[in-house]
PDB file of C-alpha atoms and ligand atoms in Angstrom:
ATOM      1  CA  UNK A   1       0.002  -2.049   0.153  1.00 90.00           C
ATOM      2  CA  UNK A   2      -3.063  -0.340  -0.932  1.00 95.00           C
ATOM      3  CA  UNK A   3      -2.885   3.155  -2.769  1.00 98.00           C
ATOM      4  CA  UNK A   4      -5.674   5.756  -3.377  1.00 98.00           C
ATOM      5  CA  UNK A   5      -5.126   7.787  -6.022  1.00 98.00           C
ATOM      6  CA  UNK A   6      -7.344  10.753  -6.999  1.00 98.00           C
ATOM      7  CA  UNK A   7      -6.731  12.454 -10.088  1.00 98.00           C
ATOM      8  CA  UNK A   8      -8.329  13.425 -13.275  1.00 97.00           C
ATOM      9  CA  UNK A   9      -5.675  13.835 -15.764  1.00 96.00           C
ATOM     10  CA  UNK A  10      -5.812  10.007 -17.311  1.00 97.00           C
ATOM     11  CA  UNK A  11      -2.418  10.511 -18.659  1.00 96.00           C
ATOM     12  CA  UNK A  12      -0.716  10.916 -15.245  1.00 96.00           C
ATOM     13  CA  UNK A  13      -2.974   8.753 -13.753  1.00 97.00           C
ATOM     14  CA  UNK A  14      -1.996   5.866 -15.582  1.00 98.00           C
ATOM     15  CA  UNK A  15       1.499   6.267 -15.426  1.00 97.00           C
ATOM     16  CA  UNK A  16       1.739   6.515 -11.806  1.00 98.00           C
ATOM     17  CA  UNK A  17      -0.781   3.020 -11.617  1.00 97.00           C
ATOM     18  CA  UNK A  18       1.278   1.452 -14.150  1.00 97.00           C
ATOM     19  CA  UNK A  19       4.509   2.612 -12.027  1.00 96.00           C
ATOM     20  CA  UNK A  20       3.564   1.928  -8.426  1.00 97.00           C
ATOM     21  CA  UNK A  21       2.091  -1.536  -9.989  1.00 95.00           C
ATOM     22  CA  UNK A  22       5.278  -2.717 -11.477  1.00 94.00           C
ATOM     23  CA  UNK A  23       6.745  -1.302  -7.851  1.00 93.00           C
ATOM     24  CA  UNK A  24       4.590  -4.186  -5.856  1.00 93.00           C
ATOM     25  CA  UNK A  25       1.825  -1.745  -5.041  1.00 96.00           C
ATOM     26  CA  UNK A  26      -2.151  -1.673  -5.690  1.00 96.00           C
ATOM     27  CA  UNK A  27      -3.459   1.494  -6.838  1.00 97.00           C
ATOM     28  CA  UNK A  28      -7.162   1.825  -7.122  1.00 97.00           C
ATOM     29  CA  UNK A  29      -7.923   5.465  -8.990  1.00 98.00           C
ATOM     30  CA  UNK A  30     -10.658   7.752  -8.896  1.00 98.00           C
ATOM     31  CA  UNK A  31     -11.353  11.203 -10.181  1.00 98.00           C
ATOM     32  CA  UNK A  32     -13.037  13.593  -7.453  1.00 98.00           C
ATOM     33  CA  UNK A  33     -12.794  14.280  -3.989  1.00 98.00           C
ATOM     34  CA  UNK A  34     -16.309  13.332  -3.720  1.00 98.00           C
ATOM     35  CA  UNK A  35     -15.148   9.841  -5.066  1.00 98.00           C
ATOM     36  CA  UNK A  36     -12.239   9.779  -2.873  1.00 98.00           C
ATOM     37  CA  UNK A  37     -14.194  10.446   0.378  1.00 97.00           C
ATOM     38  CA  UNK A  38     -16.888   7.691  -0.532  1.00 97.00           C
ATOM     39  CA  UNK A  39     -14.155   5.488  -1.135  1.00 97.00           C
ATOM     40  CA  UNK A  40     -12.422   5.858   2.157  1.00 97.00           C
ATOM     41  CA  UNK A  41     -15.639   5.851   3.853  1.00 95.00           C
ATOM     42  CA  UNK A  42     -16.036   2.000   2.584  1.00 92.00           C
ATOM     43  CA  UNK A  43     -12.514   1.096   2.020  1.00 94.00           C
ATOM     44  CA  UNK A  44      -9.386   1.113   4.026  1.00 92.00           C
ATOM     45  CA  UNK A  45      -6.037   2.468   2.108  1.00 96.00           C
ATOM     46  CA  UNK A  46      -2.231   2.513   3.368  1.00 95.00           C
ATOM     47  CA  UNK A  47      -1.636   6.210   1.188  1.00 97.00           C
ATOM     48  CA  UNK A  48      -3.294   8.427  -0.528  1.00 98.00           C
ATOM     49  CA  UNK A  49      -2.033  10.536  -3.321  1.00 98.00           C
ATOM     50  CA  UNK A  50      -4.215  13.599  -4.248  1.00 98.00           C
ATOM     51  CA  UNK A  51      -3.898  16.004  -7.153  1.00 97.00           C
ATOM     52  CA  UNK A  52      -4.609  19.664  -5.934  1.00 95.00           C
ATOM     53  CA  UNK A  53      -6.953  20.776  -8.593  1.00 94.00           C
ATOM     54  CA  UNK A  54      -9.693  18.760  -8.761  1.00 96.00           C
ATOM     55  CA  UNK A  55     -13.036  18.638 -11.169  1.00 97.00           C
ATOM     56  CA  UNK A  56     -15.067  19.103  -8.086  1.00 97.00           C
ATOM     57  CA  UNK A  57     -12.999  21.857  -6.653  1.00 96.00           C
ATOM     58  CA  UNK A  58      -9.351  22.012  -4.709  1.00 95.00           C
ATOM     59  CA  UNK A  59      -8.275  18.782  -2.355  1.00 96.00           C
ATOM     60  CA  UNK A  60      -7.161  21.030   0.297  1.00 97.00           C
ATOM     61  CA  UNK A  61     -10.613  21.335   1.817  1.00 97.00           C
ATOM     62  CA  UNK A  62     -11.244  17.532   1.525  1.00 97.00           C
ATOM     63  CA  UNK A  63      -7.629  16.521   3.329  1.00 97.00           C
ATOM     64  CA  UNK A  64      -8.717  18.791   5.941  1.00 97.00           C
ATOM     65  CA  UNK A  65     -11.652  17.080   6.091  1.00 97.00           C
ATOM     66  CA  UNK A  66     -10.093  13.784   6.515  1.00 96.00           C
ATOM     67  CA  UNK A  67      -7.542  14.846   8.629  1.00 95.00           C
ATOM     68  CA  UNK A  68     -10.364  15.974  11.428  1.00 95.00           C
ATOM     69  CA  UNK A  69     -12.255  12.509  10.669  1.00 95.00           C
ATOM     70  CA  UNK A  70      -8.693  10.772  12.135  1.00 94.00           C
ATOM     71  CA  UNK A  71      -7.504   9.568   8.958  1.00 95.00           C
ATOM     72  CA  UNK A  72      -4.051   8.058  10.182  1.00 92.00           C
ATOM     73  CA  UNK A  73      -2.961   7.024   6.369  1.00 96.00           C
ATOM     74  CA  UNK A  74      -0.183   9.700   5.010  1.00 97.00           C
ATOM     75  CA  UNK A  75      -1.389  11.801   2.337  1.00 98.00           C
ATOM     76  CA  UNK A  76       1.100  12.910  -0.614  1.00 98.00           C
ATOM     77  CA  UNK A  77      -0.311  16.224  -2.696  1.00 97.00           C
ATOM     78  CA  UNK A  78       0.878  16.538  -6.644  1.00 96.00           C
ATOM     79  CA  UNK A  79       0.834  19.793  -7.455  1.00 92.00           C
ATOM     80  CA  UNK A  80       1.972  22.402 -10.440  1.00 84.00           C
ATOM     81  CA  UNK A  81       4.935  23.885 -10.057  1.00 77.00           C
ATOM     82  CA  UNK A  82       3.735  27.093  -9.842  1.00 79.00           C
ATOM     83  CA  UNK A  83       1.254  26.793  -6.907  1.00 82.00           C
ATOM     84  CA  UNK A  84       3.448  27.597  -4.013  1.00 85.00           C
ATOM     85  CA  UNK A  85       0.064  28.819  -2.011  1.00 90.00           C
ATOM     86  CA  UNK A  86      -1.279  25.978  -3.136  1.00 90.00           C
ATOM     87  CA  UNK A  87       1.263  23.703  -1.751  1.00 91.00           C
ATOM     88  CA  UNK A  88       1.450  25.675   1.657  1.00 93.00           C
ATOM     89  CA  UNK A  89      -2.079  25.580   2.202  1.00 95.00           C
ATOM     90  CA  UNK A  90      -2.026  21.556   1.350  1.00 95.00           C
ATOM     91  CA  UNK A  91       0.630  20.747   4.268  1.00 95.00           C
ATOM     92  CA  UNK A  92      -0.892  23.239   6.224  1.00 96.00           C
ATOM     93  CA  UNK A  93      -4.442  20.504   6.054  1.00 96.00           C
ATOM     94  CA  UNK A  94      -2.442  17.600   6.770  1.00 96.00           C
ATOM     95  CA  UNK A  95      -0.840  16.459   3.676  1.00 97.00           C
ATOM     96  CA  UNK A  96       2.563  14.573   4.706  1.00 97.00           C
ATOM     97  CA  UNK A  97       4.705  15.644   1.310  1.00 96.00           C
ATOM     98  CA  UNK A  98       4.542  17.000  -1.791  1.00 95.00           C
ATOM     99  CA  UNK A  99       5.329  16.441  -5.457  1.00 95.00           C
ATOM    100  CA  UNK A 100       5.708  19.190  -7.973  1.00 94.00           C
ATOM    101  CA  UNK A 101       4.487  18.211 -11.602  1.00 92.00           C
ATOM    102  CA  UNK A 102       6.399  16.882 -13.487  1.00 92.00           C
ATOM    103  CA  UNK A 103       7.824  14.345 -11.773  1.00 94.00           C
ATOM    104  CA  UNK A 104      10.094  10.820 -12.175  1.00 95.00           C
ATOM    105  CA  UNK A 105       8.107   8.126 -10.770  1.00 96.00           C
ATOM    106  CA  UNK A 106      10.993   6.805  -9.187  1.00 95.00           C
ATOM    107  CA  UNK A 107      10.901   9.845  -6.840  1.00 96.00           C
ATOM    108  CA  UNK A 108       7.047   9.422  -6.090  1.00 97.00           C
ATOM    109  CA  UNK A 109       7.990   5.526  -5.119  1.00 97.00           C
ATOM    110  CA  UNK A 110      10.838   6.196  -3.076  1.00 96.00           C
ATOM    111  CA  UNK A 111       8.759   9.585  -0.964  1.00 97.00           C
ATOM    112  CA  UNK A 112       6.241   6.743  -0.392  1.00 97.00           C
ATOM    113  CA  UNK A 113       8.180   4.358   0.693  1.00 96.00           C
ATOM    114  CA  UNK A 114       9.763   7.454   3.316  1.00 96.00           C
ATOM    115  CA  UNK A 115       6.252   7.905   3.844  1.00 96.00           C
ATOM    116  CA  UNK A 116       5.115   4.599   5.168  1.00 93.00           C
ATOM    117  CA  UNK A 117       8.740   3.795   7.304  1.00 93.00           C
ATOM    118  CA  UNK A 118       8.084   7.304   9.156  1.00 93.00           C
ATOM    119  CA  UNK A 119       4.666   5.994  10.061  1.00 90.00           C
ATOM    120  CA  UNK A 120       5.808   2.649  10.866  1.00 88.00           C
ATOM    121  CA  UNK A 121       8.811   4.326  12.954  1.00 87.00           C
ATOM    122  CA  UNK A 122      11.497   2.300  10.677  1.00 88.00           C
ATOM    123  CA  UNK A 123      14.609   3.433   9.723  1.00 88.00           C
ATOM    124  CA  UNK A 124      15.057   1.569   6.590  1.00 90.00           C
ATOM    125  CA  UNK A 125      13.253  -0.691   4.012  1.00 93.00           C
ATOM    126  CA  UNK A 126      14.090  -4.120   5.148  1.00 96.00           C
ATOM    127  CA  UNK A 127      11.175  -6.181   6.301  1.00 96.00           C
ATOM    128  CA  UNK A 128      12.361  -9.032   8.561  1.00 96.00           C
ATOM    129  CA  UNK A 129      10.740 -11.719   9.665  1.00 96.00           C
ATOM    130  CA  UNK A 130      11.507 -15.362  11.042  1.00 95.00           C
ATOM    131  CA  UNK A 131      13.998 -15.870   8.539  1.00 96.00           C
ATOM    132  CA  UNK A 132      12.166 -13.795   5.242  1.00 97.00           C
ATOM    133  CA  UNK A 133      13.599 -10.528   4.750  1.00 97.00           C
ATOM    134  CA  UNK A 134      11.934  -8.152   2.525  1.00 97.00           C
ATOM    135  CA  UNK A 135      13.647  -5.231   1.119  1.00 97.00           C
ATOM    136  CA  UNK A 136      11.059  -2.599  -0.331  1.00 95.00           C
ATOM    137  CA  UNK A 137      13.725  -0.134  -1.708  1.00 93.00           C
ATOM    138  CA  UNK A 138      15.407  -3.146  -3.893  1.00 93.00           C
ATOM    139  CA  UNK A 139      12.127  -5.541  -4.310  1.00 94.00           C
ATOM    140  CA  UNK A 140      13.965  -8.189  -3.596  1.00 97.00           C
ATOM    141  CA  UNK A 141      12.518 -10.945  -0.957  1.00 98.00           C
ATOM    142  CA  UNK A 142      13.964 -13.752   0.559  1.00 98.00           C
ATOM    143  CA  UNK A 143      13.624 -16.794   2.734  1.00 97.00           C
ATOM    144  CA  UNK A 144      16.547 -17.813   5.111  1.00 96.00           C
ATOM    145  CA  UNK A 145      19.090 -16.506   2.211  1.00 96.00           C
ATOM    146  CA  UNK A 146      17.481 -17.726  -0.354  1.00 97.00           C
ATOM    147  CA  UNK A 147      15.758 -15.302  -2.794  1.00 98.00           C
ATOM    148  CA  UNK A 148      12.519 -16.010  -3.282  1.00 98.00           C
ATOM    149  CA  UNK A 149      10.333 -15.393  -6.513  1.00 97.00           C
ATOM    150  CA  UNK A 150       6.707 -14.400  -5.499  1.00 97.00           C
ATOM    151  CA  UNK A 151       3.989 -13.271  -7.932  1.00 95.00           C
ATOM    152  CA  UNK A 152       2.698  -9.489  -7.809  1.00 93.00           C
ATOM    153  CA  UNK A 153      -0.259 -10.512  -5.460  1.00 94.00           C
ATOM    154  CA  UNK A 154       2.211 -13.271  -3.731  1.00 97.00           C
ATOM    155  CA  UNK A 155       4.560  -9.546  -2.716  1.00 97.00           C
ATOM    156  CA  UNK A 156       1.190  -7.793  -1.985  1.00 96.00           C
ATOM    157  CA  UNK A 157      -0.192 -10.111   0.567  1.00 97.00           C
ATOM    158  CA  UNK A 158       3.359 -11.054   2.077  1.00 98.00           C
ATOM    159  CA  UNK A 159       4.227  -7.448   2.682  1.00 97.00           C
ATOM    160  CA  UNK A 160       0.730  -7.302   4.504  1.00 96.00           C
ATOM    161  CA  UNK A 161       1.677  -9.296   6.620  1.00 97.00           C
ATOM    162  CA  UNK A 162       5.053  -8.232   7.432  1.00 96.00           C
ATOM    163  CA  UNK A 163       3.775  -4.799   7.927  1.00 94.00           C
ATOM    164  CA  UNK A 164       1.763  -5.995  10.462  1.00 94.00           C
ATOM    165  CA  UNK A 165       3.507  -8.309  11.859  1.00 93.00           C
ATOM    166  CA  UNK A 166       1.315  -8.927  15.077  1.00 91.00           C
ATOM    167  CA  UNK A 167      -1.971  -8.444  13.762  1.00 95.00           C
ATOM    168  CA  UNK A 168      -4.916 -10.377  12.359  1.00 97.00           C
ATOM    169  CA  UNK A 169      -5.458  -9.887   8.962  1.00 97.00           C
ATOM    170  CA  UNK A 170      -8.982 -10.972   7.676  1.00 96.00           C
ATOM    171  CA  UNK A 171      -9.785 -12.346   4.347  1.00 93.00           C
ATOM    172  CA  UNK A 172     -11.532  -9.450   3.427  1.00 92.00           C
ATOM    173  CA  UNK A 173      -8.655  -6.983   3.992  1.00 93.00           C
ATOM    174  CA  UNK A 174      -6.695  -9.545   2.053  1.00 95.00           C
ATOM    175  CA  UNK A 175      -8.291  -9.473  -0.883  1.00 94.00           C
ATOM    176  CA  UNK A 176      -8.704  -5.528  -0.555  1.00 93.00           C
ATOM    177  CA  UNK A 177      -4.742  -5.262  -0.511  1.00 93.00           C
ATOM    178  CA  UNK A 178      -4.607  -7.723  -2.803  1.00 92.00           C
ATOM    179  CA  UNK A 179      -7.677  -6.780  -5.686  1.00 92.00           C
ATOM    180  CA  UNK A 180      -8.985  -3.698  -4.353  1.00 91.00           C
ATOM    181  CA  UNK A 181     -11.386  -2.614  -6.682  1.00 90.00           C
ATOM    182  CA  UNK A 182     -10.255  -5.230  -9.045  1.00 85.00           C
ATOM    183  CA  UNK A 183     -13.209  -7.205  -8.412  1.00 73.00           C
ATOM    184  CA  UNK A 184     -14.299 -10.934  -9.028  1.00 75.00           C
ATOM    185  CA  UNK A 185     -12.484 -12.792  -6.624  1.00 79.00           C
ATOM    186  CA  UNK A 186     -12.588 -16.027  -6.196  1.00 81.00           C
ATOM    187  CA  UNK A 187     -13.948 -17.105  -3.061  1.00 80.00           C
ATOM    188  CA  UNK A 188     -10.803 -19.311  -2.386  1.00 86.00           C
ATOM    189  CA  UNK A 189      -8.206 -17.054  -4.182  1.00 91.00           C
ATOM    190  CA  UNK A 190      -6.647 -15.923  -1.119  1.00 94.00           C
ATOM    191  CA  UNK A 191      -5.757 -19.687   0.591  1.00 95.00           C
ATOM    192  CA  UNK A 192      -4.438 -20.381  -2.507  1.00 95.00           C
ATOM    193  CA  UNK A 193      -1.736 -17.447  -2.510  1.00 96.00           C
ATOM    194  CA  UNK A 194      -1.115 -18.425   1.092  1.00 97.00           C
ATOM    195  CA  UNK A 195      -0.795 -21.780  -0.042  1.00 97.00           C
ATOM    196  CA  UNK A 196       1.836 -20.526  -2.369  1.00 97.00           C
ATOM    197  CA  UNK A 197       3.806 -18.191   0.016  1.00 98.00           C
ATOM    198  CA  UNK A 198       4.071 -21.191   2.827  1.00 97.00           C
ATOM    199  CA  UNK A 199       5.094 -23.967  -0.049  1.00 97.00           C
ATOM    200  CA  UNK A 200       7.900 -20.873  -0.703  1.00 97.00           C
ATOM    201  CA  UNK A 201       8.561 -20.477   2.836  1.00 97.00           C
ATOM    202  CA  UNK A 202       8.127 -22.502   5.521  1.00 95.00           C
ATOM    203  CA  UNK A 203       4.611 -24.037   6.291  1.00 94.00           C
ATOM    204  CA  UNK A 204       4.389 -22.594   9.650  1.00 94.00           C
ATOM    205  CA  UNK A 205       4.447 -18.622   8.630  1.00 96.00           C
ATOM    206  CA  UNK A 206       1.192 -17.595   8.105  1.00 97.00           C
ATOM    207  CA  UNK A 207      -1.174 -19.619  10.486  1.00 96.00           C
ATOM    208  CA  UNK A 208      -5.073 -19.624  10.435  1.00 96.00           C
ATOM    209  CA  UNK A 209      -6.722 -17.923  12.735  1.00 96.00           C
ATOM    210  CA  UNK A 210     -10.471 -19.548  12.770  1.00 94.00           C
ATOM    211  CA  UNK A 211     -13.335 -17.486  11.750  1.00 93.00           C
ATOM    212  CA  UNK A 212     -10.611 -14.315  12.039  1.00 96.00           C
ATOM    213  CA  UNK A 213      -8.426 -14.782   9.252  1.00 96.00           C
ATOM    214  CA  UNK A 214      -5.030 -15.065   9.142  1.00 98.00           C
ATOM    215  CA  UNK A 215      -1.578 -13.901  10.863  1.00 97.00           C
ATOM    216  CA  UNK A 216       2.085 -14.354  10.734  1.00 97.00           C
ATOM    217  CA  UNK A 217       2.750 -17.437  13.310  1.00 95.00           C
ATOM    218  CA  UNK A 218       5.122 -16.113  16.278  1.00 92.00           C
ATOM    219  CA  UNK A 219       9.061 -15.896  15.469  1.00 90.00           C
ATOM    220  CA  UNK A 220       9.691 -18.841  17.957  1.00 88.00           C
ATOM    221  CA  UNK A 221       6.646 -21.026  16.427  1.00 87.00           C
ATOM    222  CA  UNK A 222       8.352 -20.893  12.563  1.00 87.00           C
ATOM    223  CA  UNK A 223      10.594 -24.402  12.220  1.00 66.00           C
ATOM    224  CA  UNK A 224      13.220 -22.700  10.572  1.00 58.00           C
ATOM    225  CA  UNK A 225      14.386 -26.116   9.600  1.00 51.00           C
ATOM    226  CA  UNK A 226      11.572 -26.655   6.979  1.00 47.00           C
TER     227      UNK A 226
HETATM  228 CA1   CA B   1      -6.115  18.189 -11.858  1.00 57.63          CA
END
């Protein structure tokens, strides 16, 4: 899952990367809302996180913004504790939830995680899937019982799919779960973490879908006897 995050203080920027990271998320960062509206005019993201005050003025105006354009991603506001208006005015544009600064990262994880079942209508944080079952709240995965030990892009590109469980995924959006802004990608980077997964699985779950990309085969198609 793909994160914006727009802030400019570096120091609580980079904790909440290095958090949501070691959580199994990708966080690409920038600093404006001028940034942050170029970026989602390129780039597709899963959340967005925005700090209130920002060096080119308040968010509130920009959510608003985004809101109107049909942005469907939720959008959490971190905000000083002080800044009730603030916060009001914020939910009142189309922000989803709130954090007041300071705050345990554990929190922000577990409000996203809330964030993304609402949207998804789910009522907990198991992903399951012919046989793999994926719990977000724990980070645990598994393949019929077995626990499974995936690399950090291995969990990215898995939960991808199991988010979406009936969709073509391209190779592009892949890599943009995957890297983001990360950059220099192999051209072959993401068959070989598919590669990977289906050695950990069962060959059959993620099948190619020429010239489209790729999607999770249908429950009755996966041999569960692999
Ligand atoms: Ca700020």
């Amino acid at each position: 899952m793909r994160i914006l995050l727009v802030e400019d203080d570096e120091l609580i920027a980079a904790g909440i990367i290095s958090g949501l990271t070691q959580h199994g998320y990708h966080v690409d960062h920038c600093v404006t809302g001028k940034q942050a509206e170029a970026a989602l005019r390129s780039d597709q993201f899963q959340l967005l996180i925005f700090d209130l005050g920002l060096p080119d003025g308040l968010a509130i105006p920009v959510i608003q913004r985004l809101k109107q354009q049909g942005l469907s991603a939720p959008i959490l506001v971190l905000t000083a504790w002080d800044q009730i208006d603030r916060k009001v005015a914020a939910l009142d544009a189309g922000a989803d939830d709130y954090m007041v600064k300071p705050f345990d990262l554990r929190e922000l994880e577990a409000r996203i995680r809330v964030l993304v079942r609402r949207q998804q209508a789910r009522t907990d944080d198991v992903l399951n899937y012919a046989g793999v079952s994926m719990d977000l709240a724990q980070q645990s995965v598994s393949y019929q019982g077995q626990a499974l030990v995936l690399t950090r892009r291995e969990w990215l590109l898995l939960k991808e799919f199991l988010l979406n469980p009936k969709r073509i995924l391209s190779r592009e959006r892949l890599e943009s779960v995957c890297y983001g802004w990360d950059g220099d990608i192999e051209s072959n980077t993401i068959e070989v973490h598919i590669h990977h997964l289906r050695k950990k699985t069962t060959k059959d779950l993620i099948r190619n879908v020429r010239g489209m990309g790729y999607m999770l085969a249908a429950e009755s198609e996966v041999d569960d006897a692999n």
